[in-house]
Tab-separated table of C-alpha atoms in Angstrom:
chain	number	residue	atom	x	y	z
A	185	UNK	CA	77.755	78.033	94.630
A	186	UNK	CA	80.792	77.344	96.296
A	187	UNK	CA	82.606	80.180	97.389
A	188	UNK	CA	86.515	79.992	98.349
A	189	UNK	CA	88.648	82.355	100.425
A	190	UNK	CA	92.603	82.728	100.025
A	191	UNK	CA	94.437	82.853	102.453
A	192	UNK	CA	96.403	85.274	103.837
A	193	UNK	CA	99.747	84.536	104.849
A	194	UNK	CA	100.738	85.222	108.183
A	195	UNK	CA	102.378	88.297	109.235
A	196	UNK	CA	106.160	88.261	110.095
A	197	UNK	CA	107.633	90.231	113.011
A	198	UNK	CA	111.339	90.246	111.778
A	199	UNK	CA	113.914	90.975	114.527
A	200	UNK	CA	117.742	92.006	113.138
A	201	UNK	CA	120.048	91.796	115.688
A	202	UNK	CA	123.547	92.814	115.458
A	203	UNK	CA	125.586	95.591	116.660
A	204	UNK	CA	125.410	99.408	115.413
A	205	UNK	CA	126.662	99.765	112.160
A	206	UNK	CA	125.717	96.420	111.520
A	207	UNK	CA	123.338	97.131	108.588
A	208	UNK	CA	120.162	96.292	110.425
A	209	UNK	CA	118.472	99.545	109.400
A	210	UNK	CA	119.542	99.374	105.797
A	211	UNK	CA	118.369	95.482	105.378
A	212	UNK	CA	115.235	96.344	107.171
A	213	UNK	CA	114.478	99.539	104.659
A	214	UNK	CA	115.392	97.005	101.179
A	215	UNK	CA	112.757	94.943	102.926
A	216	UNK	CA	110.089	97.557	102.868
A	217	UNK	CA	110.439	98.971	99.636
A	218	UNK	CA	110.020	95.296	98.140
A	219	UNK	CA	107.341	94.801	100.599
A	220	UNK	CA	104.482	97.631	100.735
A	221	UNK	CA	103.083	98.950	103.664
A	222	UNK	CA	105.535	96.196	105.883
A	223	UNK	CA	107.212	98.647	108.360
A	224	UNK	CA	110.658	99.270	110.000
A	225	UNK	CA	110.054	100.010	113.700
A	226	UNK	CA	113.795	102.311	114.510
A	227	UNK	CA	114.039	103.144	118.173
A	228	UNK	CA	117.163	105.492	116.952
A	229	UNK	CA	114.492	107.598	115.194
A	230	UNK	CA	111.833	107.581	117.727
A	231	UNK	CA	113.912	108.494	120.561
A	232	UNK	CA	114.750	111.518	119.537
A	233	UNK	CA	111.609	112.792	119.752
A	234	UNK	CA	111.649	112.546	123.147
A	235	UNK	CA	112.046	115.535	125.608
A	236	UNK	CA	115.565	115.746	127.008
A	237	UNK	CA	116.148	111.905	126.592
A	238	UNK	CA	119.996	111.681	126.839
A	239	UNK	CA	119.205	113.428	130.432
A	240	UNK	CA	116.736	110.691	131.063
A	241	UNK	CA	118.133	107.731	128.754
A	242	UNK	CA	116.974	104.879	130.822
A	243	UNK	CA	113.719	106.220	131.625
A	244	UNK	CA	114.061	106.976	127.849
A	245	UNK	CA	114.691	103.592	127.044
A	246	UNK	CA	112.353	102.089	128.760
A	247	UNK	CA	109.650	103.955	127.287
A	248	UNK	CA	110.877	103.077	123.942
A	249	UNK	CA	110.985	99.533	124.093
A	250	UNK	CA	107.149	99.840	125.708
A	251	UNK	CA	106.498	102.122	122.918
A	252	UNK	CA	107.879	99.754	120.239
A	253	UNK	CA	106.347	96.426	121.663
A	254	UNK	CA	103.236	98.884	121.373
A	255	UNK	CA	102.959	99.461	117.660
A	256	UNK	CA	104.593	95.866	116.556
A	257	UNK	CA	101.728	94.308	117.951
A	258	UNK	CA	99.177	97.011	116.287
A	259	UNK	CA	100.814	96.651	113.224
A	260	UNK	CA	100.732	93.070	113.220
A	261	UNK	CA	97.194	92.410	114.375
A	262	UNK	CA	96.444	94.223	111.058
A	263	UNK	CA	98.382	91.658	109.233
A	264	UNK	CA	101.277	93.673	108.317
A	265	UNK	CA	105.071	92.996	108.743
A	266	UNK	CA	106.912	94.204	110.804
A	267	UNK	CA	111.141	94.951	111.254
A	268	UNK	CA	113.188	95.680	114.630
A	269	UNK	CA	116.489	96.508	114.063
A	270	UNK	CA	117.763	95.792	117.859
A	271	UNK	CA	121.263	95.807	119.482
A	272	UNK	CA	120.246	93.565	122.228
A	273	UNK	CA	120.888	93.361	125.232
A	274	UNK	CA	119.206	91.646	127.112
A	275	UNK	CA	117.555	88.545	126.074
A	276	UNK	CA	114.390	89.309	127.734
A	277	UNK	CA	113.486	91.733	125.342
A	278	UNK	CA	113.783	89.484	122.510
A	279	UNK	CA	111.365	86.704	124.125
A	280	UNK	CA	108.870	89.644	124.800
A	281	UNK	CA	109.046	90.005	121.324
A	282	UNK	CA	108.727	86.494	120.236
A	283	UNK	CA	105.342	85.917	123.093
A	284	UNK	CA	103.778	88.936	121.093
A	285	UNK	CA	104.205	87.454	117.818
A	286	UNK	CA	102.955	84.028	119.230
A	287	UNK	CA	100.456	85.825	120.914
A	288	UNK	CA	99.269	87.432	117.864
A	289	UNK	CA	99.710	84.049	115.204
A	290	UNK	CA	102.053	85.795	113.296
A	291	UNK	CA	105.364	84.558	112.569
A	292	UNK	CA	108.761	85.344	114.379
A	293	UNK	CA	112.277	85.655	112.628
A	294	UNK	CA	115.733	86.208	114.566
A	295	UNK	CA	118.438	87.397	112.777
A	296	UNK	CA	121.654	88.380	113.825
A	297	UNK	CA	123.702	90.602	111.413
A	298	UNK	CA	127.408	89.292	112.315
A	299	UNK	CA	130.716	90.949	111.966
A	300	UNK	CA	133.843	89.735	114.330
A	301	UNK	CA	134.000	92.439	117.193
A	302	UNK	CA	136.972	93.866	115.904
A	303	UNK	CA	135.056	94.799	112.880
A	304	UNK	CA	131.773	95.564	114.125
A	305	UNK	CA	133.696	98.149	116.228
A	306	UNK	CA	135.848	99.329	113.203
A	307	UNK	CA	132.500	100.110	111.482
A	308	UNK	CA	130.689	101.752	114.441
A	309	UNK	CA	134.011	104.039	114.161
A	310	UNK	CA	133.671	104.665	110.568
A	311	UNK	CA	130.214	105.307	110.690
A	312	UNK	CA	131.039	107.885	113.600
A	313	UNK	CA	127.607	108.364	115.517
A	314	UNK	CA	125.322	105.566	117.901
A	315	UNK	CA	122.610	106.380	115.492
A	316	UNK	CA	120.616	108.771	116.657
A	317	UNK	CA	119.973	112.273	115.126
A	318	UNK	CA	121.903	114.593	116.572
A	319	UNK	CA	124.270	113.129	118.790
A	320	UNK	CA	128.349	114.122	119.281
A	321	UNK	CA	130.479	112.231	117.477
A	322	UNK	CA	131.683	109.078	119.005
A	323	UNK	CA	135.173	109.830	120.423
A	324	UNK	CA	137.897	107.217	121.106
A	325	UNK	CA	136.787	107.602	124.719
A	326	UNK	CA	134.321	105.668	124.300
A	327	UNK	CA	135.967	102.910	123.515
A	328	UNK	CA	135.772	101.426	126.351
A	329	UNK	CA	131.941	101.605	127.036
A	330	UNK	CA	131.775	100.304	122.843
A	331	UNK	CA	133.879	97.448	124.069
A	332	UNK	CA	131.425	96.423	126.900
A	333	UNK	CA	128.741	96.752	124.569
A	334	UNK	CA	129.713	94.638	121.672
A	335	UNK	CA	130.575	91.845	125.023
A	336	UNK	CA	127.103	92.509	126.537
A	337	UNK	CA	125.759	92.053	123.219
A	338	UNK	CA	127.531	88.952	122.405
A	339	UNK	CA	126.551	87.555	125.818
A	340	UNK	CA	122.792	87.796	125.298
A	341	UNK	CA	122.775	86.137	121.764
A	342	UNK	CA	124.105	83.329	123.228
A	343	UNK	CA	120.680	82.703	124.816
A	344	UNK	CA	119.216	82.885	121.434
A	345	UNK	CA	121.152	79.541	119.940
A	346	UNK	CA	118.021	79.708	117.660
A	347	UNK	CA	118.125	82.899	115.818
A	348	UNK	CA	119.761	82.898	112.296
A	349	UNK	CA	123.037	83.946	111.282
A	350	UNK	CA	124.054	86.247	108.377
A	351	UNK	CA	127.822	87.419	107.967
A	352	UNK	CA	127.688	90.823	106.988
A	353	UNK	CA	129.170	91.635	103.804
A	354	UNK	CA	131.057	94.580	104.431
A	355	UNK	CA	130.425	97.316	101.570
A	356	UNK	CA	127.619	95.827	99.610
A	357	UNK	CA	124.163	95.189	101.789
A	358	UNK	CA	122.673	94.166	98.766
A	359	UNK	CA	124.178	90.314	99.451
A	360	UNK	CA	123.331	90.783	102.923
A	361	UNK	CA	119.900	91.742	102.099
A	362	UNK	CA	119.449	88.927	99.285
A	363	UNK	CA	121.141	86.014	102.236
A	364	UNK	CA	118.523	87.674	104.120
A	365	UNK	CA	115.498	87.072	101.976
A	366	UNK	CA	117.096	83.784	100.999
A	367	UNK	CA	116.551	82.750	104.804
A	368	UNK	CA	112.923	83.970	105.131
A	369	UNK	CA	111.788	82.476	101.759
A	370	UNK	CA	113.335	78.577	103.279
């Protein structure tokens, strides 16, 4: 008796760049629900969970991105998906990201959800929080530090000539989410 095995496919560690308000969150959450028990990995929700983090952001930070490179690759080694939805930047991060998913044979996917700055920062605007729970309102103060952010940002992709590019479509993520599965699926 012969006995045959199927194989599984690989896991995917799914990184979706792009700048807040972007839509990374709301691709990454159409993903799971079509894909069970693939998870969404949201440093804007775990933060907040820590202690006094706006006190301590980059200590804050820092833990989170340990924390998150953490559970993608115990997630992964169980054969399960796994999103980021990242405003990078630095580049750095997203190689440490890549070595873990070559590390761990799965498969690695860079998106970058795009909007012209102008936009990105009209949406961020609109939207009128960062992200996390509980934080003030954004106030046209901040412009400035949104400005350098959205450069930074822009900078660091640069490095990435490799990741793929989806132009947001402003008011219905269900094409950005279909051009997203579109890309995956080629």
């Amino acid at each position: 008796m012969r006995y045959t095995f199927k194989q599984m496919p690989k896991p995917k560690l799914i990184l979706l760049n792009g700048f807040a308000g972007a839509g990374k969150t709301t691709v990454a959450k159409m993903y799971i629900a079509d894909h069970p028990l693939a998870m969404v990995i949201e440093g804007d929700e775990l933060i907040v969970n820590m202690g006094s983090w706006q006190a301590n952001e980059d200590e804050a930070r820092r833990l989170l991105f340990l924390l998150t490179k953490a559970m993608a690759r115990t997630y992964l080694v169980e054969g399960r998906d796994v999103l980021l939805p990242y405003l990078v930047t630095s580049a750095g991060d997203v190689d440490e990201f890549e070595k873990i998913a070559k590390d761990i044979g799965a498969e690695f996917y860079e998106f970058i959800l795009h909007n012209d700055r102008p936009t990105a920062i009209a949406r961020l605007l609109e939207r009128g929080t960062w992200g996390e729970a509980g934080q003030p309102p954004i106030s046209d103060d901040e412009l400035p530090v949104i400005e350098d952010l959205a450069a930074r940002m822009e900078r660091e992709l640069e490095k990435r000539p490799g990741a793929i590019r989806i132009n947001v479509k402003v008011g219905d993520p269900k094409i950005t989410y279909r051009e997203f599965v579109h890309c995956l699926s080629e």
